[in-house]
Structures are given as structure tokens and as C-alpha cells.
Amino acid sequence: MRITALVENRSDCGLIPVHGLSLYIETERHKLLFDLGPDDTLLKNAEKRGIDLGEVDTVVISHGHYDHGGALAAFLQVNQTAKVYVQRRAFEKHYSKALGVVKVPIGLDRKLMEHPQMVLLEGECRVDEELLLFTVADTSRFHSVANDTLYDEKGRDTFAHEQDLIIFGEKTVLIMGCGHCGVVNILERAREYAPSLCVGGYHLSVPATKKTIPEEVLEGIAGELNRYDMDFYTCHCTGEGAYRYLSHRVPRMHYLSCGEKIEIC
């Protein structure tokens, strides 16, 4: 299995950095995109890496925010065959509150909901022997205040539209997008699958202000992560401050920036 970050906030190579996430994942059975980033950065970076997006057979959109699915229309222009797995509720309206008052739309293009390549889900889905999508109901542990600026039409976002991916292979891998449901809660939900690698963001920083969540919460998260015998590659919305804190306390914590690859043997 090979995982390449095609869209991520930071780039240490020739690829374009942008606030968002897209992971290109090659497995025995699939050429897969987990999230698509906010815009056509995905297409530009894929071309620079010599990756033909027309060969992708499966897309997973982790949740209903534009920085993870904003390039959906552009992707569907270059690929007319891939199935796109997304929770139905991801196409509901989603907002970020600027200065606690102004609601800024951050959702997906709702016109694409009826596109024939969409596979709209309501909860867990076993795609095949290799891929499993799951949602998290219990989000109670180690709440990130970075979520508190995010809303849906009913009020504070509950992130019922978020899903995570398990890839079964020689090693089992857990992939998450923003981890809005909480990395500790997601890991607890995924424990039964015994992943040996976790890749994704933890949403521990407010994007607009770059403010990191309180240290006491980070300390609790670090303690929980150290209970797992696995490697962690984080990125995107974890935030630089939170990453520095966690990487000093979780020995197997790494950062995955745009263009970097993880080879899983």
C-alpha cells in the first residue's frame, strides 16, 4: 500500500500547498482518493506527480466541508467511472461562524448530490473485502473547542456527516479527514479492527485564528494515543502548535505534508 498526500496545508517540495486534504492511496485492489481538497489544486498536483486521476476507481469524501470536497465537480470532469462514497448528510448546509456572528457557507455543492457517480450512505458501509467506512456516534471524550465555530442548519455541528476509512491488507490502516468526532473517539471505535497505522487530521486548531486548543486537552489526547501500538501520521487541521506538542509526547507521531509518501509493507 502506498499513500501520497496530494493536497495538504504545507509543502516541502514542488507541489502546491493549500488548506485542505486529499490522499491518493494505492492498494492491491484500488486506486483511491480520500478527500479531494478545496479546488483544482488536486488536479495540478496529481499532474506534477504523474498520477492519472482518470484511473481512480474509488473516492471517499470524509465529511461535508469544502476543503475536503470542493474539487468534486472538477474531479468528475476528468473521471466518469469512479464511485464517490459520501454520507448523505454531508450535502446538508454547513457553516463556519466568523467572529461568532457571521455564518460563512463551507459546504459541498448540493447540485452534485444527484450525480450518478455518488453513492450516498447512511452510516457504516462495507465497500468490499478491503474497504470499510464507518461513522462515530460517541464523540464525548476530549472535545476540541476548534469545532465550536462550525454549524449546520440546526445549530452546532454534530458531525454525523463524518466518516472514516479502514483499509484491510497486510497491515490494517485507519484514514480520517479532520477527525471532528475526536481522534480518541475514532480510535476507540476502530479498535476492533486493530489498525497499525493512523493517517489524518485531528482538528486541534482554529483555521481562521491558528489558535491551538487548551494544553490540558492535548495532554489527555497524547496519553490516549500512547495506549495504541501504532504509528500516527497527522496533517492538515491538527495545527502546527498541536503537532509540536503531540510529537514531543507521542514517539511514533509524524507529519505528512503535501507530496510526501507513506510506503506500507
Short mmCIF file of N, CA and C in Angstrom, two decimals, residues 43 72-73 150 159 166-167 184 193 196 206 209 227 241 258:
data_model
loop_
_atom_site.label_atom_id
_atom_site.label_comp_id
_atom_site.label_asym_id
_atom_site.label_seq_id
_atom_site.Cartn_x
_atom_site.Cartn_y
_atom_site.Cartn_z
N LEU A 43 -5.87 18.55 -9.07
CA LEU A 43 -5.55 18.21 -10.45
C LEU A 43 -4.12 18.63 -10.80
N LEU A 72 -14.82 18.33 -6.09
CA LEU A 72 -15.63 17.23 -6.59
C LEU A 72 -16.06 17.45 -8.05
N ALA A 73 -16.58 18.62 -8.37
CA ALA A 73 -17.02 18.88 -9.74
C ALA A 73 -15.86 18.76 -10.72
N LEU A 150 -18.23 25.72 14.13
CA LEU A 150 -18.81 25.02 12.99
C LEU A 150 -20.28 24.68 13.26
N PHE A 159 -21.46 16.57 13.49
CA PHE A 159 -20.56 15.78 12.65
C PHE A 159 -21.06 14.37 12.40
N ILE A 166 -11.37 2.33 6.98
CA ILE A 166 -10.45 1.26 7.32
C ILE A 166 -10.06 0.54 6.04
N ILE A 167 -8.75 0.36 5.84
CA ILE A 167 -8.24 -0.41 4.71
C ILE A 167 -7.59 -1.68 5.27
N VAL A 184 -9.52 10.46 19.64
CA VAL A 184 -9.63 9.43 20.68
C VAL A 184 -10.91 8.62 20.49
N TYR A 193 -10.86 -3.31 14.79
CA TYR A 193 -10.20 -3.66 13.54
C TYR A 193 -8.68 -3.71 13.67
N SER A 196 -2.80 -0.69 12.52
CA SER A 196 -1.41 -0.49 12.93
C SER A 196 -0.88 0.85 12.47
N VAL A 206 -7.96 26.26 15.37
CA VAL A 206 -8.98 27.01 14.65
C VAL A 206 -8.36 27.59 13.38
N THR A 209 -7.91 31.56 13.10
CA THR A 209 -7.05 32.25 14.05
C THR A 209 -5.73 31.52 14.33
N ARG A 227 -1.48 4.75 24.24
CA ARG A 227 -2.01 3.43 24.61
C ARG A 227 -2.06 2.49 23.41
N GLY A 241 1.02 24.06 16.24
CA GLY A 241 1.24 24.05 17.68
C GLY A 241 0.86 22.74 18.31
N CYS A 258 2.36 17.87 2.02
CA CYS A 258 2.00 17.70 0.61
C CYS A 258 3.17 17.12 -0.19
#
